[in-house]
Short mmCIF file of C-alpha atoms in Angstrom, two decimals:
data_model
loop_
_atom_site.label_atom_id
_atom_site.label_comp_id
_atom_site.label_asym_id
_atom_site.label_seq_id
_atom_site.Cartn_x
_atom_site.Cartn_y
_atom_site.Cartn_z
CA UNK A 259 -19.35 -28.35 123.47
CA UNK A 260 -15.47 -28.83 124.31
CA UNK A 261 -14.11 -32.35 123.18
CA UNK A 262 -12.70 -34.71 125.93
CA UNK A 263 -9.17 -35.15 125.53
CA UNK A 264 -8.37 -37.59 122.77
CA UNK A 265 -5.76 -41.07 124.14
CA UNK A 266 -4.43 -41.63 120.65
CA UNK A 267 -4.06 -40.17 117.25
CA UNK A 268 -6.52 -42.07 115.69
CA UNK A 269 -9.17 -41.15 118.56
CA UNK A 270 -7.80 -37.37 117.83
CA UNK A 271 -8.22 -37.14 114.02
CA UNK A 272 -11.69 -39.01 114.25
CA UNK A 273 -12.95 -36.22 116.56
CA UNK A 274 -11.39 -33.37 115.18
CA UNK A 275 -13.01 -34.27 112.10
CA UNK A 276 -16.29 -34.57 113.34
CA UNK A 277 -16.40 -31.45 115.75
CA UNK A 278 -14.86 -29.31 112.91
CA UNK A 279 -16.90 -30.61 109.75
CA UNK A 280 -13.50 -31.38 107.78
CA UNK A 281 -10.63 -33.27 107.03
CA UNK A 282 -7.99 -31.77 109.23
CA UNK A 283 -5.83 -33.14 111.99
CA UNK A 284 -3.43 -31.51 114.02
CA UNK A 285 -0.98 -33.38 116.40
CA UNK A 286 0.96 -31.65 118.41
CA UNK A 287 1.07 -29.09 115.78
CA UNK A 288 3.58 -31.27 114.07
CA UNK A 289 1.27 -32.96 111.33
CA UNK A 290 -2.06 -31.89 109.49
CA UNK A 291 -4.30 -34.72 108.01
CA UNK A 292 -5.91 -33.92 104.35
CA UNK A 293 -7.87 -36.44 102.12
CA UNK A 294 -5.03 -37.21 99.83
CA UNK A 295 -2.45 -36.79 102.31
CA UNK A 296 -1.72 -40.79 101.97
CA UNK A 297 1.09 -40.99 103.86
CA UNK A 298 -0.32 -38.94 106.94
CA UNK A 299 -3.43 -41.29 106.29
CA UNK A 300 -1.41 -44.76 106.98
CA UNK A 301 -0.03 -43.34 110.30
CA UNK A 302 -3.25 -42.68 111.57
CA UNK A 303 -3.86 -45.99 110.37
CA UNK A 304 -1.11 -47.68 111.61
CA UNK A 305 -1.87 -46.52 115.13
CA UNK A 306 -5.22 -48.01 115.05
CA UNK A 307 -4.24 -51.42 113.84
CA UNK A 308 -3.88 -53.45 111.29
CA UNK A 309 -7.64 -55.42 111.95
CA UNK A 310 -8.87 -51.80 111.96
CA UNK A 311 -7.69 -50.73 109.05
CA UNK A 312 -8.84 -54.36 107.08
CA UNK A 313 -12.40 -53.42 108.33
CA UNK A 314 -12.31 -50.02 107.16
CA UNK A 315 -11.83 -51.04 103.74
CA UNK A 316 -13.99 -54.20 104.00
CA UNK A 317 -17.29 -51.42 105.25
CA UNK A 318 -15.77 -49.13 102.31
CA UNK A 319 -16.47 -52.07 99.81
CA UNK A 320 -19.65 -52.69 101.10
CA UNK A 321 -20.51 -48.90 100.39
CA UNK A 322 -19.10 -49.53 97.07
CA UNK A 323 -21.49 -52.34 96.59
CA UNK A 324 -24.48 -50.53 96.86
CA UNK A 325 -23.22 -47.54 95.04
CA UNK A 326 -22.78 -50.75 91.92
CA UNK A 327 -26.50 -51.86 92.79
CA UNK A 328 -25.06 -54.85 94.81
CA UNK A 329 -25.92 -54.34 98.24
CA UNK A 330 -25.13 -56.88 101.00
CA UNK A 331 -28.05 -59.13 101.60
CA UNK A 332 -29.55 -59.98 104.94
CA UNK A 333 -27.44 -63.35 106.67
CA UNK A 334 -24.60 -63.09 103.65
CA UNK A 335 -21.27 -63.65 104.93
CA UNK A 336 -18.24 -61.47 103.97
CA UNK A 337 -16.90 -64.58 101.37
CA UNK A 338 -20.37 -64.99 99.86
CA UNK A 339 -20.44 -61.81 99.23
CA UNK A 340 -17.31 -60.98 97.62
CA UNK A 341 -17.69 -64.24 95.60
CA UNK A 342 -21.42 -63.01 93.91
CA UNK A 343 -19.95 -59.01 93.81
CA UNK A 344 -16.64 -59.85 91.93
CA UNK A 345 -18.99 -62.01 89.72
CA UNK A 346 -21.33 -59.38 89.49
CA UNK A 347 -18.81 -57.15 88.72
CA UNK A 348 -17.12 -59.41 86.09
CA UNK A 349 -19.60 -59.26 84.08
CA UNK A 350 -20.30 -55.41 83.61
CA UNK A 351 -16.46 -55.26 82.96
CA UNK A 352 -17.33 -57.71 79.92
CA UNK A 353 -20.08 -55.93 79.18
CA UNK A 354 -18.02 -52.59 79.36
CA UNK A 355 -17.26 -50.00 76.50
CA UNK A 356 -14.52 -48.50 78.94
CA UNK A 357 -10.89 -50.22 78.74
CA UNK A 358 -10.67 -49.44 82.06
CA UNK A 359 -13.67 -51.00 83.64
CA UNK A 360 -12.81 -54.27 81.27
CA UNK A 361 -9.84 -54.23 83.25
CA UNK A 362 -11.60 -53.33 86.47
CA UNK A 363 -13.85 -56.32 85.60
CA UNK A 364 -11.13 -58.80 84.95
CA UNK A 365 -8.82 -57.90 87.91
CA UNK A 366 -11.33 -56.82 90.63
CA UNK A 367 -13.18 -59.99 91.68
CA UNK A 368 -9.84 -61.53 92.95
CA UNK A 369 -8.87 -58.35 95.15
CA UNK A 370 -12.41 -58.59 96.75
CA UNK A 371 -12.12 -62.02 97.73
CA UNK A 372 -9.02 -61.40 98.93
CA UNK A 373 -10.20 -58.18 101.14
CA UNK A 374 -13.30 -60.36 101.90
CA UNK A 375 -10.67 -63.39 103.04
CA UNK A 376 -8.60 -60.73 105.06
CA UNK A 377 -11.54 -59.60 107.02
CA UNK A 378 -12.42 -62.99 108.03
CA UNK A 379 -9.01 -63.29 109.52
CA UNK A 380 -9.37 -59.88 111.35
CA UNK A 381 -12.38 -61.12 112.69
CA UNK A 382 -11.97 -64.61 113.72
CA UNK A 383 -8.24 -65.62 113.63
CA UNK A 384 -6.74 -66.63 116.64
CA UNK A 385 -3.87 -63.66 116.26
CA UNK A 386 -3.98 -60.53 115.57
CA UNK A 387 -3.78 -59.44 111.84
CA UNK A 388 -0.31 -58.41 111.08
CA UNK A 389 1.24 -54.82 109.92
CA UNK A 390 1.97 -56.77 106.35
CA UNK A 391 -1.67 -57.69 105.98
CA UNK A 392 -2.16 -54.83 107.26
CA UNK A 393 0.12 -53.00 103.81
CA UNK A 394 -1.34 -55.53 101.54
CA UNK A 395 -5.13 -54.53 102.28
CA UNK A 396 -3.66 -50.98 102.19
CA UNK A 397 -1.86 -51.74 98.54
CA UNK A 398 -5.18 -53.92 97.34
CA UNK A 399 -7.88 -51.23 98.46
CA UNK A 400 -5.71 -48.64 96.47
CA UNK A 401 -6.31 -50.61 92.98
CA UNK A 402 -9.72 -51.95 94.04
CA UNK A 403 -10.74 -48.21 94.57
CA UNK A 404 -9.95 -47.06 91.43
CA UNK A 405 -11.41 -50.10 89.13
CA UNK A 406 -14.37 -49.58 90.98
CA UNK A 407 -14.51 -45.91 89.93
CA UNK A 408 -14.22 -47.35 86.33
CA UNK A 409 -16.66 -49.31 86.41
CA UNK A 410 -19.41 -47.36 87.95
CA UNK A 411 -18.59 -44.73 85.52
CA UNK A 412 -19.15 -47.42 82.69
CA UNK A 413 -22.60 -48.11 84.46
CA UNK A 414 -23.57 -45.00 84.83
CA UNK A 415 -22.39 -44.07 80.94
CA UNK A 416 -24.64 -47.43 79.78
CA UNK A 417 -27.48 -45.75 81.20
CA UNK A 418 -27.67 -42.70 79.45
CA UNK A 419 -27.04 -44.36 76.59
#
């Protein structure tokens, strides 16, 4: 079935991706869209806003959390549940045989309440969420991401052993 014609770049990339089964985006011929392709990622980003982009990575966390075994529970709010992830989380990294995920452990639960704080401000601040919120949930998500890697790969290492 032929798309309907997208009004931005962000509407453009989200339904190229989904009518073609990949990560690719074409604009004008000018740009293509990859996973990886971080730069061409933020102005795709940037177009759709900086409150946008905070709840992208706030829904991308909550994946994360049940990936850990910490799903979000029924009536928890986003602070509540950053709060008891980054403790839960805390404590593997203690528990840890991975530098990495001790790190992860250590440095992670302050990012989440921090992405957990920014996402109440998307969602209930009287302005808009700013294009340097915007950068620092962009810079945070990028070393949340990874510890997170770490430290699932520490949990899934403890069970096998």
């Amino acid at each position: 079935p032929p798309m309907r014609e997208a009004t931005t770049g962000f509407e453009h990339a989200i339904a190229s991706m989904i009518a073609n089964g990949r990560f690719s985006y074409q604009r004008d011929g000018a740009d293509e869209l990859r996973p990886g392709d971080e730069a061409a990622w933020a102005r795709v980003e940037t177009a759709a806003g900086a409150a946008t982009l905070v709840r992208d990575r706030y829904a991308r966390l909550l994946r994360w959390g049940e990936r850990l075994g910490h799903p979000l529970r029924a009536g928890q709010t986003a602070l509540e549940y950053g709060r008891d992830l980054g403790r839960d989380l805390g404590e593997r990294g203690q528990a840890a045989h991975l530098p990495q995920a001790r790190e992860g452990g250590s440095r992670a639960p302050a990012e989440i309440e921090r992405l957990a704080a920014a996402l109440n401000e998307a969602q209930y601040a009287r302005e808009p969420v700013d294009d340097r919120t915007g950068g620092r949930v962009r810079a945070l998500w990028s070393r949340l991401r990874a510890w997170l890697l770490w430290l699932w790969i520490a949990g899934r290492r403890q069970r096998r052993s």
